Short mmCIF file of N, CA and C in Angstrom, two decimals:
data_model
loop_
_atom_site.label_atom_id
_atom_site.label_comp_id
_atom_site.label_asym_id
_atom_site.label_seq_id
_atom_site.Cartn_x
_atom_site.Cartn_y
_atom_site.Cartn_z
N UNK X 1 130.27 111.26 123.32
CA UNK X 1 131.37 111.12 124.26
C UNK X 1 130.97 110.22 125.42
N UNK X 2 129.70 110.07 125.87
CA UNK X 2 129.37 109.53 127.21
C UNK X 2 128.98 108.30 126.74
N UNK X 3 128.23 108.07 125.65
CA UNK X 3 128.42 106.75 124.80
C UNK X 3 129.61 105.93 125.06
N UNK X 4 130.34 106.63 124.43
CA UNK X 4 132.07 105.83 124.09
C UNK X 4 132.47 105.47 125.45
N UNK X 5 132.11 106.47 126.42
CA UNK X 5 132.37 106.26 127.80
C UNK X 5 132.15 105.01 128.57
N UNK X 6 130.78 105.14 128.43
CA UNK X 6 129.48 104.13 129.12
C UNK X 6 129.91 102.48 128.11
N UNK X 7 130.49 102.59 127.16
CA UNK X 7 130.50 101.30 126.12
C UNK X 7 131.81 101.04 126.35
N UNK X 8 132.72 101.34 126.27
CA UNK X 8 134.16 101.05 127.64
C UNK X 8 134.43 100.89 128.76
N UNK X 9 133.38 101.27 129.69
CA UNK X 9 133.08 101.12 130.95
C UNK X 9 132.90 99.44 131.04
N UNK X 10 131.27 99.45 130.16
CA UNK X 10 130.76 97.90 130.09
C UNK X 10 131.43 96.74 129.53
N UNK X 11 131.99 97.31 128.55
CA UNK X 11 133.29 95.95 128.41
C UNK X 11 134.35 95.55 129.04
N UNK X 12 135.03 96.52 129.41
CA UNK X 12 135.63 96.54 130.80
C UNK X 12 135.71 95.71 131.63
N UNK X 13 134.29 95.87 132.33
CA UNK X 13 133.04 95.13 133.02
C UNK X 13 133.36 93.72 132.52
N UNK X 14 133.04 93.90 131.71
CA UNK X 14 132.12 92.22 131.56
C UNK X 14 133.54 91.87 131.49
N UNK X 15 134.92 92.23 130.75
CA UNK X 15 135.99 91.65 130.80
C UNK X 15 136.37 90.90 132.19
N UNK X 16 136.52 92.39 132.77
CA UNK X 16 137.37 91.80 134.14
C UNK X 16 136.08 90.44 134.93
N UNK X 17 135.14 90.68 134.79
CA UNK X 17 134.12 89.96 135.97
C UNK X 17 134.35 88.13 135.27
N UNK X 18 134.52 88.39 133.98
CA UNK X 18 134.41 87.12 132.90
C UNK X 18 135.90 86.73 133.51
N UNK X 19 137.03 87.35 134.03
CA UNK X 19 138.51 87.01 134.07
C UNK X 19 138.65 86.39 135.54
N UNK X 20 137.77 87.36 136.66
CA UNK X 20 137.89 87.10 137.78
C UNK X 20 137.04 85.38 138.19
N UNK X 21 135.94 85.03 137.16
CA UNK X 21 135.12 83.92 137.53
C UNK X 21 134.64 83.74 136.13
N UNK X 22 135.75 82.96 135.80
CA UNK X 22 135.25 82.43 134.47
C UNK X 22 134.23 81.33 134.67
N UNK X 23 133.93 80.66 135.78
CA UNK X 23 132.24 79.68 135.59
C UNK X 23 130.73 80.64 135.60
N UNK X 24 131.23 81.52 135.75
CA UNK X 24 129.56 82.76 135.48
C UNK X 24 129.43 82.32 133.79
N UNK X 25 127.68 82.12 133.93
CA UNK X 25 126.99 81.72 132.91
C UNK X 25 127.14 83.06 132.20
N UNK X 26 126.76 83.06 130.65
CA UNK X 26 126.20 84.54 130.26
C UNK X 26 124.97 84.92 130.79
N UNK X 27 124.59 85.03 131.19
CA UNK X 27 122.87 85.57 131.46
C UNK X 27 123.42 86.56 132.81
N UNK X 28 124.11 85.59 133.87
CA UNK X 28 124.60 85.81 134.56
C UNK X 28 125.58 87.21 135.02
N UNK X 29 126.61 86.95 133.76
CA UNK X 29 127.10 88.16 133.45
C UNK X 29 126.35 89.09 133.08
N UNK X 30 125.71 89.24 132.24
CA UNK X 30 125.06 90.26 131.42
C UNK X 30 124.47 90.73 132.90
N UNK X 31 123.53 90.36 133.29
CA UNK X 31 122.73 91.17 134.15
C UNK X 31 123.48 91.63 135.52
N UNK X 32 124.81 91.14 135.65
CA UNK X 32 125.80 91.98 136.57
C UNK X 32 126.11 92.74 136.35
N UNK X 33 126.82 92.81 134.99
CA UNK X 33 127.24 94.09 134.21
C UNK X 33 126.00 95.37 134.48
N UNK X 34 125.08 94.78 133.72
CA UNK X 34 123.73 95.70 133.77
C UNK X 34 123.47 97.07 134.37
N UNK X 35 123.72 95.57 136.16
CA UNK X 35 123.52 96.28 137.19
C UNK X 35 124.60 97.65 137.62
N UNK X 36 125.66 97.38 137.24
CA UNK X 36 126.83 98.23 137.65
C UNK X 36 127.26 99.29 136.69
N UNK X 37 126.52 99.28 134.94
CA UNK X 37 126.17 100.53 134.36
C UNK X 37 125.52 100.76 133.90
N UNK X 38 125.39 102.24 133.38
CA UNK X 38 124.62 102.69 132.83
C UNK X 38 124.32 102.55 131.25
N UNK X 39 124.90 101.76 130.60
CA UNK X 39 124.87 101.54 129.11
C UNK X 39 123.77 101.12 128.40
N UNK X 40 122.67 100.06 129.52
CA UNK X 40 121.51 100.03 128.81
C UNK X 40 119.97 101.12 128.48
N UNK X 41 120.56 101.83 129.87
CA UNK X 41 119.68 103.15 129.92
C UNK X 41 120.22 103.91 128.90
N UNK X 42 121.05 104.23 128.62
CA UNK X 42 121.73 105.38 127.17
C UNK X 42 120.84 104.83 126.27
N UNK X 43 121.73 103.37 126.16
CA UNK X 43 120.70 102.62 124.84
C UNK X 43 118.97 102.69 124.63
N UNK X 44 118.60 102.68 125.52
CA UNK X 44 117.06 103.20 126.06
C UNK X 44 116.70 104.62 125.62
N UNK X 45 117.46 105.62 126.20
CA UNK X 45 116.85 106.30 125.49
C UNK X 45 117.64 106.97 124.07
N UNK X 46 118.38 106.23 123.82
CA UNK X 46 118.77 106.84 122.10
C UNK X 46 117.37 105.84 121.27
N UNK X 47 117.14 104.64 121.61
CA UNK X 47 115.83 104.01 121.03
C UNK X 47 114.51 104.89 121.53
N UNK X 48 114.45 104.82 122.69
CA UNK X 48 113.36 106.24 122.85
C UNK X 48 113.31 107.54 121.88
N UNK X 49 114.19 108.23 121.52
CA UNK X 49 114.42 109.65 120.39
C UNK X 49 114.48 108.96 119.04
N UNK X 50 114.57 107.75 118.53
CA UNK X 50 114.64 107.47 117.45
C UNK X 50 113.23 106.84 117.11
N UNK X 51 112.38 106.57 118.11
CA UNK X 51 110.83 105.95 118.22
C UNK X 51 110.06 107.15 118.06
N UNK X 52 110.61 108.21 118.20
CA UNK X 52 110.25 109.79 118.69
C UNK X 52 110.06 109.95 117.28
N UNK X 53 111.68 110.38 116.44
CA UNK X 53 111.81 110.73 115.40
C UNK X 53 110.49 109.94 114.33
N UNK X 54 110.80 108.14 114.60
CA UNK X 54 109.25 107.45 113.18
C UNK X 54 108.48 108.14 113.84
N UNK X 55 108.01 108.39 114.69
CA UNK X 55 107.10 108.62 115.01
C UNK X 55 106.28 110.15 113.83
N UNK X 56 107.49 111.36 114.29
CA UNK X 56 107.38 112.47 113.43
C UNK X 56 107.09 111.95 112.16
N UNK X 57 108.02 111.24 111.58
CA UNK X 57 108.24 111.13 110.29
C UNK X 57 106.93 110.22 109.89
N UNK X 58 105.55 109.71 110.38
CA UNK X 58 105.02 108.87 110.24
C UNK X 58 103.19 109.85 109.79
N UNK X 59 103.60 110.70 111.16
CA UNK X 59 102.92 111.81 111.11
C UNK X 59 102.87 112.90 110.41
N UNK X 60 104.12 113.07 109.86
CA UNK X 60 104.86 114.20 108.73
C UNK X 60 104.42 113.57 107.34
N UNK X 61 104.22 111.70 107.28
CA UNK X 61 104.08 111.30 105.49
C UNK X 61 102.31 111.39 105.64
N UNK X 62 101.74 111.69 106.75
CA UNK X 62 100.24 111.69 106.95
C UNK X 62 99.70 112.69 106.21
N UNK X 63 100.45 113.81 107.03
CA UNK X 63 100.38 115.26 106.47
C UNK X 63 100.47 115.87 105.46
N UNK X 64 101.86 114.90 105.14
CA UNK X 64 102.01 115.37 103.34
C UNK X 64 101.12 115.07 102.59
N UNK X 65 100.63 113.67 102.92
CA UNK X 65 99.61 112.92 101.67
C UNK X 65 98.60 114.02 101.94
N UNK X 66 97.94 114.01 102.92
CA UNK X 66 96.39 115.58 103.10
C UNK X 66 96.87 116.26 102.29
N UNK X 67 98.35 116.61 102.35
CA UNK X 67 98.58 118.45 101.58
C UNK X 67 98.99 118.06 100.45
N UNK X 68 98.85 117.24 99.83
CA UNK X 68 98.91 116.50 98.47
C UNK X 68 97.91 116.35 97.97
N UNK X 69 96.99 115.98 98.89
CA UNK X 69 95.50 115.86 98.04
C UNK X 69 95.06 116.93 98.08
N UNK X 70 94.98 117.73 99.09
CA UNK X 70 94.40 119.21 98.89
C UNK X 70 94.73 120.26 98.12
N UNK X 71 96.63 119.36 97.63
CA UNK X 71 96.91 120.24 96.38
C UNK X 71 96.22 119.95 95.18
N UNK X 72 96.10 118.63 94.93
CA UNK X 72 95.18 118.22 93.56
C UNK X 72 93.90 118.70 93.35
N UNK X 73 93.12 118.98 94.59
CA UNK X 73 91.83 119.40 94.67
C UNK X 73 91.89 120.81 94.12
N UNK X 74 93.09 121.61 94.45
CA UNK X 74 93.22 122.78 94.25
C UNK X 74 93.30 123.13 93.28
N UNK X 75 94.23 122.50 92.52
CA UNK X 75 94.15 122.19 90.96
C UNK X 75 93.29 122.68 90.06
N UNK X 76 92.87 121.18 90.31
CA UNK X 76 91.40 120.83 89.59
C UNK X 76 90.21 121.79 89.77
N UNK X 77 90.35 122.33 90.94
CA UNK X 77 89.29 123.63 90.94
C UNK X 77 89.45 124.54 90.13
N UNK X 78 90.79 124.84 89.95
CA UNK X 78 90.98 125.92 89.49
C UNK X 78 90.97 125.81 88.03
N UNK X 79 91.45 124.46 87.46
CA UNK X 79 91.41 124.06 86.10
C UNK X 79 90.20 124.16 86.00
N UNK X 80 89.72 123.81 86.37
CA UNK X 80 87.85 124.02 86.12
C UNK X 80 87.53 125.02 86.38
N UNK X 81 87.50 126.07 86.59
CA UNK X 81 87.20 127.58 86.72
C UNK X 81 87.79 128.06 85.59
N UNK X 82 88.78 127.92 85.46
CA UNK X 82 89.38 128.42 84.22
C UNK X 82 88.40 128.02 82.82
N UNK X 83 88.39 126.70 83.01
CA UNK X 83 87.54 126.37 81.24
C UNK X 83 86.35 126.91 81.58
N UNK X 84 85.58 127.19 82.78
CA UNK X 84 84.60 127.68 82.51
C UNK X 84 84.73 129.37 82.26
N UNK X 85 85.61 129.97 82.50
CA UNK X 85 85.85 131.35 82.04
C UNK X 85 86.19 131.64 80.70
N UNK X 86 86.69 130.41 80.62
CA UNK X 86 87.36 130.37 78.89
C UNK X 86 85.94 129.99 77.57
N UNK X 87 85.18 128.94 78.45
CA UNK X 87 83.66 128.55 77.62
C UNK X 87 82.76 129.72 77.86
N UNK X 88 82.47 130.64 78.39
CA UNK X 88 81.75 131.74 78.48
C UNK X 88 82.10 132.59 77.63
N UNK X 89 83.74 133.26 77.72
CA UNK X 89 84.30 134.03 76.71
C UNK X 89 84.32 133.60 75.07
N UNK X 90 83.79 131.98 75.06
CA UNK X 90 84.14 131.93 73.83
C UNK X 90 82.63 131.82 73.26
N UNK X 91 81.81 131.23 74.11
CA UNK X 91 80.81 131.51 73.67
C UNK X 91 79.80 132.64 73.31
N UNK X 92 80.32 133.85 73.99
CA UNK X 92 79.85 134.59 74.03
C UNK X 92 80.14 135.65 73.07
N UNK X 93 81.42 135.33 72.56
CA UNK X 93 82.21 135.97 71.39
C UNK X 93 82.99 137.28 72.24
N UNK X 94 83.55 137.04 73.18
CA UNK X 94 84.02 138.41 74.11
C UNK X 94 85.80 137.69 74.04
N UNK X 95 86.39 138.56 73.65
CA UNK X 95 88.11 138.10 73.67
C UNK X 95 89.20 139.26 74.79
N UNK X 96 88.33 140.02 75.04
CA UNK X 96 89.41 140.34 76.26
C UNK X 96 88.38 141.17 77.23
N UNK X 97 88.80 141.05 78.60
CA UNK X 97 88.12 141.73 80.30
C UNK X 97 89.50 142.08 80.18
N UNK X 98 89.32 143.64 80.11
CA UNK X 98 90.53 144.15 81.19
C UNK X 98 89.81 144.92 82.75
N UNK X 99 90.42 144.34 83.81
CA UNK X 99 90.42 144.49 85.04
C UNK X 99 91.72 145.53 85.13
N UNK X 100 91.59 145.79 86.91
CA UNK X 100 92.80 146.29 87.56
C UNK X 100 93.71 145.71 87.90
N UNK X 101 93.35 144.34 88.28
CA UNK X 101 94.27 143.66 88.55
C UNK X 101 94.59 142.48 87.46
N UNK X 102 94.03 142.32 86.42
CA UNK X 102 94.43 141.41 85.94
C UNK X 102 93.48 142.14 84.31
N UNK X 103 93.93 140.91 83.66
CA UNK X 103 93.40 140.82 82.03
C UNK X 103 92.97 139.36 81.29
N UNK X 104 92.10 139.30 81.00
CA UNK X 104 91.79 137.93 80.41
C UNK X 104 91.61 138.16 79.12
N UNK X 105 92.34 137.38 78.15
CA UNK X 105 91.96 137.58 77.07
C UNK X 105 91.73 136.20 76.22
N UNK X 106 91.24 135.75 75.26
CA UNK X 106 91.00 134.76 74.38
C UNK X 106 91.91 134.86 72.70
N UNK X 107 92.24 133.71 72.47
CA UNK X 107 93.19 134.08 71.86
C UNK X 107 93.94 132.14 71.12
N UNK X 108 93.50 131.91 69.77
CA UNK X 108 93.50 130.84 69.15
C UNK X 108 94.49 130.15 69.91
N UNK X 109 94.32 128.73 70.23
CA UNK X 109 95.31 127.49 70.32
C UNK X 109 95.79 126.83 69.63
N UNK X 110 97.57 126.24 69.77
CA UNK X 110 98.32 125.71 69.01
C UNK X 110 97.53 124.20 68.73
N UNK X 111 97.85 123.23 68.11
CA UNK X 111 97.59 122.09 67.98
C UNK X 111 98.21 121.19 68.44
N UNK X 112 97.70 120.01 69.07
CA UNK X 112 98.65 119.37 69.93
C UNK X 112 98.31 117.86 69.13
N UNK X 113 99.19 117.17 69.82
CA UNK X 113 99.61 115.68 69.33
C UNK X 113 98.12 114.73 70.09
N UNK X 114 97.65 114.27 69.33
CA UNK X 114 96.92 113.11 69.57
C UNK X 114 97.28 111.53 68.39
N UNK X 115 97.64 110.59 69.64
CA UNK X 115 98.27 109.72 68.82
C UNK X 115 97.12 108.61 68.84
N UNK X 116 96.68 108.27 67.53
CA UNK X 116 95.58 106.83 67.28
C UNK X 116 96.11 105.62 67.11
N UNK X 117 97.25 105.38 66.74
CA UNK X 117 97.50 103.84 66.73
C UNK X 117 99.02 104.00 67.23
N UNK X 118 99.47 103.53 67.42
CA UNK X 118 101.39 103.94 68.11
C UNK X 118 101.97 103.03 67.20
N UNK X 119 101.31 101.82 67.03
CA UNK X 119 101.87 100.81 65.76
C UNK X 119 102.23 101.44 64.99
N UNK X 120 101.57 102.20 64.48
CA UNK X 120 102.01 102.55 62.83
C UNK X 120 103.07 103.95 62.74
N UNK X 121 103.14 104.28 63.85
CA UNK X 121 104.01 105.61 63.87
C UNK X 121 105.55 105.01 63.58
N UNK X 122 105.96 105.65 62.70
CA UNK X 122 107.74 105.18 62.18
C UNK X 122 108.56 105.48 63.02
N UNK X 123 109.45 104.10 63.35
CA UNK X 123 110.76 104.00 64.52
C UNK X 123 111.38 104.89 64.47
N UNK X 124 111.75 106.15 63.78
CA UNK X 124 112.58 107.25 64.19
C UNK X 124 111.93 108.53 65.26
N UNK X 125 110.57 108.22 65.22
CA UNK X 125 110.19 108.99 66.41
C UNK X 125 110.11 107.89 67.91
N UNK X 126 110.72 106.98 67.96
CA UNK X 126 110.89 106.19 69.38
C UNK X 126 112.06 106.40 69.47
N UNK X 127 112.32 106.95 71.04
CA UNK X 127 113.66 107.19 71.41
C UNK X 127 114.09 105.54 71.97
N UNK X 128 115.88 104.99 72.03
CA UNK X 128 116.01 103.87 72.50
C UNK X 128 116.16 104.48 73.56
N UNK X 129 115.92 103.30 74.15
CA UNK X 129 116.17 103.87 75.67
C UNK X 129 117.32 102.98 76.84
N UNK X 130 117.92 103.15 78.01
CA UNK X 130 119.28 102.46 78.03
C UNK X 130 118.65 101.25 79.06
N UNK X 131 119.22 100.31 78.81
CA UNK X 131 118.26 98.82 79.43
C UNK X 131 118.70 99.24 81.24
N UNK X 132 117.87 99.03 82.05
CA UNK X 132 117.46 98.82 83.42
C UNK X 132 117.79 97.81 84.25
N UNK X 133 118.25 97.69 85.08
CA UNK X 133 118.90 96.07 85.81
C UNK X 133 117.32 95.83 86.77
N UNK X 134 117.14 95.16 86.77
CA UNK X 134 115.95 94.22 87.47
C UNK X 134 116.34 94.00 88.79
N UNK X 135 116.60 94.76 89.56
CA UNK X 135 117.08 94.26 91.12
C UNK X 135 116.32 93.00 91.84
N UNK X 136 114.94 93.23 91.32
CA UNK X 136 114.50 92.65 92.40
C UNK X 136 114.41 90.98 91.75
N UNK X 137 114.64 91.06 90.87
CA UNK X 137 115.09 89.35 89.93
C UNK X 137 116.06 88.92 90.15
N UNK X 138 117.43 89.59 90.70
CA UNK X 138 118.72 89.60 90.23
C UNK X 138 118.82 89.15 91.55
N UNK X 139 118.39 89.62 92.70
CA UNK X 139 118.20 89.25 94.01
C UNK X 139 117.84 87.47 94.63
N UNK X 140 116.49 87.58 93.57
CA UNK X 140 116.04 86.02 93.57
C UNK X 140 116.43 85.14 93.29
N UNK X 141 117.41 85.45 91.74
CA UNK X 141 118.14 84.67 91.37
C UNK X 141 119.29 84.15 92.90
N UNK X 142 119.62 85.04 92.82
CA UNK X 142 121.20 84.86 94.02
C UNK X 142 120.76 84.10 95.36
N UNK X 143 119.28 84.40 95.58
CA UNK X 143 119.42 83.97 96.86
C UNK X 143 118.52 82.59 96.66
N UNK X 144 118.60 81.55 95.50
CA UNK X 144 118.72 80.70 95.10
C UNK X 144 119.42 79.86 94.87
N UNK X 145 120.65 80.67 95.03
CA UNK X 145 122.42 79.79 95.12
C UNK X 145 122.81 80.18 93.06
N UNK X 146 121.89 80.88 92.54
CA UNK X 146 122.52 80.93 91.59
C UNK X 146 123.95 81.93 91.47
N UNK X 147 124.98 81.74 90.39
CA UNK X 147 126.34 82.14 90.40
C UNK X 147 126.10 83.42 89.14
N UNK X 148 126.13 84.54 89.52
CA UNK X 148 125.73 85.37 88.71
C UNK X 148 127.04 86.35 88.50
N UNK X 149 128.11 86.73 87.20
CA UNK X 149 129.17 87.38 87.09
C UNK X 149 128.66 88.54 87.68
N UNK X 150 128.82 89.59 88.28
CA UNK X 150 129.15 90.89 88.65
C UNK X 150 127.86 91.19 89.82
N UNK X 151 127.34 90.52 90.32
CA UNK X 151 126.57 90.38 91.26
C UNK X 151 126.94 89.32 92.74
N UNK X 152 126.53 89.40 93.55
CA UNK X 152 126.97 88.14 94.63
C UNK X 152 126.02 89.22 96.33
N UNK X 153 125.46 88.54 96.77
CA UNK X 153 125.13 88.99 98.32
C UNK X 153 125.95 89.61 98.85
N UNK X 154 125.41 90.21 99.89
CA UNK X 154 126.64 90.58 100.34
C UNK X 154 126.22 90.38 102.24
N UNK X 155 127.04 90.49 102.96
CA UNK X 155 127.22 89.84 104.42
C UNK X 155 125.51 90.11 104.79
N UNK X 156 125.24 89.64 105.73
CA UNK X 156 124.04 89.98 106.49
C UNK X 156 124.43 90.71 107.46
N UNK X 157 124.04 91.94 107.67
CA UNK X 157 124.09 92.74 108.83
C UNK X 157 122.89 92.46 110.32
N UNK X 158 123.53 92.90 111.08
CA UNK X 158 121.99 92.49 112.71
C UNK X 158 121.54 93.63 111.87
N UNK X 159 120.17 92.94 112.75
CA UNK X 159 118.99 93.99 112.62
C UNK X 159 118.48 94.03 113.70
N UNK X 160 118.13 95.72 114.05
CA UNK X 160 117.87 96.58 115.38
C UNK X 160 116.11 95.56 115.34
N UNK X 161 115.49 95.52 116.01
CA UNK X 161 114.16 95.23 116.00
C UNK X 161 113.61 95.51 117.53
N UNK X 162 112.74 96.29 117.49
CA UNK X 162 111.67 97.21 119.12
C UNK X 162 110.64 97.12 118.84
N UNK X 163 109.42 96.47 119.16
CA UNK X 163 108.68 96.29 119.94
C UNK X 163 107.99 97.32 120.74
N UNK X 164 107.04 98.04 120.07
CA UNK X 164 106.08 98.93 121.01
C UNK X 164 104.62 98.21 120.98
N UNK X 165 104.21 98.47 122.73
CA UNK X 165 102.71 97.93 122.64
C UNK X 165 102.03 98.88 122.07
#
C-alpha cells in the first residue's frame, strides 16, 4: 500500500515539476524528485530484504550440500557395517541373533541382472523413449536470426542488477 503510495506520489512529482519547467534536464529532475520523496529509500530497503533473503538462501544451499554429504557418509557407514555383519554371519555359518531389540538373520539372495554386452541384448527389452527439445540449441539457433516454426524470442525484459562490495 505505501509502495503504490510513494510510486504515485513520485510520478506525480516528476509530472507536475517536468510541466511547470519543461527546460530541467533529466538528471536534474530525477534528483529533485528524489529529494522530495521517499520512493528511493522503500526501493532501498525492499533491495536490502531481498540481499537478506540470497543471502539465506546461499547459506541454506551451503548447509544442504554438508547435510548431503554427511548423509552419504552415513550411508556408506552403515552399508558397510552391514556387509560386515552379513560376512561374519556367513562365514561363520550362524543364520540368525535374536536380540531384544532386534533379529538378524541370514537368509539366500535373489539373483540380480548383470548386463555384459548391451549390444547384443534384443530391442524388445529397450524401452523407446519420447524425443527431448534441446533448449539450449534451439536458443542459438534463434539468436542467430535463424526462422524457426513454433519457436521465436521473446521481448527482453530490464534486468534488476546490485552491486555489493
Amino acid at each position: 500500500m505505501y509502495l503504490a503510495l510513494a510510486t504515485a506520489s513520485y510520478k506525480e512529482m516528476h509530472r507536475r515539476l517536468k510541466e511547470s519547467d519543461p527546460t530541467l534536464d533529466e538528471e536534474t529532475l530525477a534528483d529533485t524528485v528524489e529529494g522530495l520523496t521517499d520512493l528511493h529509500e522503500i526501493v532501498a530497503a525492499i533491495m536490502r530484504s531481498a540481499l537478506i533473503d540470497e543471502a539465506l538462501v546461499d547459506g541454506l544451499k551451503l548447509r544442504i550440500g554438508d547435510m548431503e554429504a554427511r548423509l552419504e557418509r552415513l550411508q556408506d557407514r552403515a552399508s558397510k557395517r552391514r556387509a560386515i555383519a552379513r560376512d561374519v554371519m556367513t562365514d561363520t555359518g550362524i543364520t540368525k541373533i535374536t536380540l531384544p531389540d532386534f533379529t538378524i538373520s541370514i537368509r539366500p539372495g535373489t539373483p540380480s541382472l548383470v548386463v555384459t554386452n548391451e549390444a547384443e541384448i534384443p530391442g524388445r527389452f529397450f524401452e523407446p523413449r519420447e524425443p527431448k527439445l534441446n533448449r539450449q540449441a534451439l536458443l542459438a539457433d534463434l539468436k542467430q536470426g535463424a526462422q524457426i516454426a513454433g519457436a521465436a524470442l521473446s521481448n527482453p525484459q530490464p534486468v534488476l542488477s546490485v552491486r555489493t562490495k
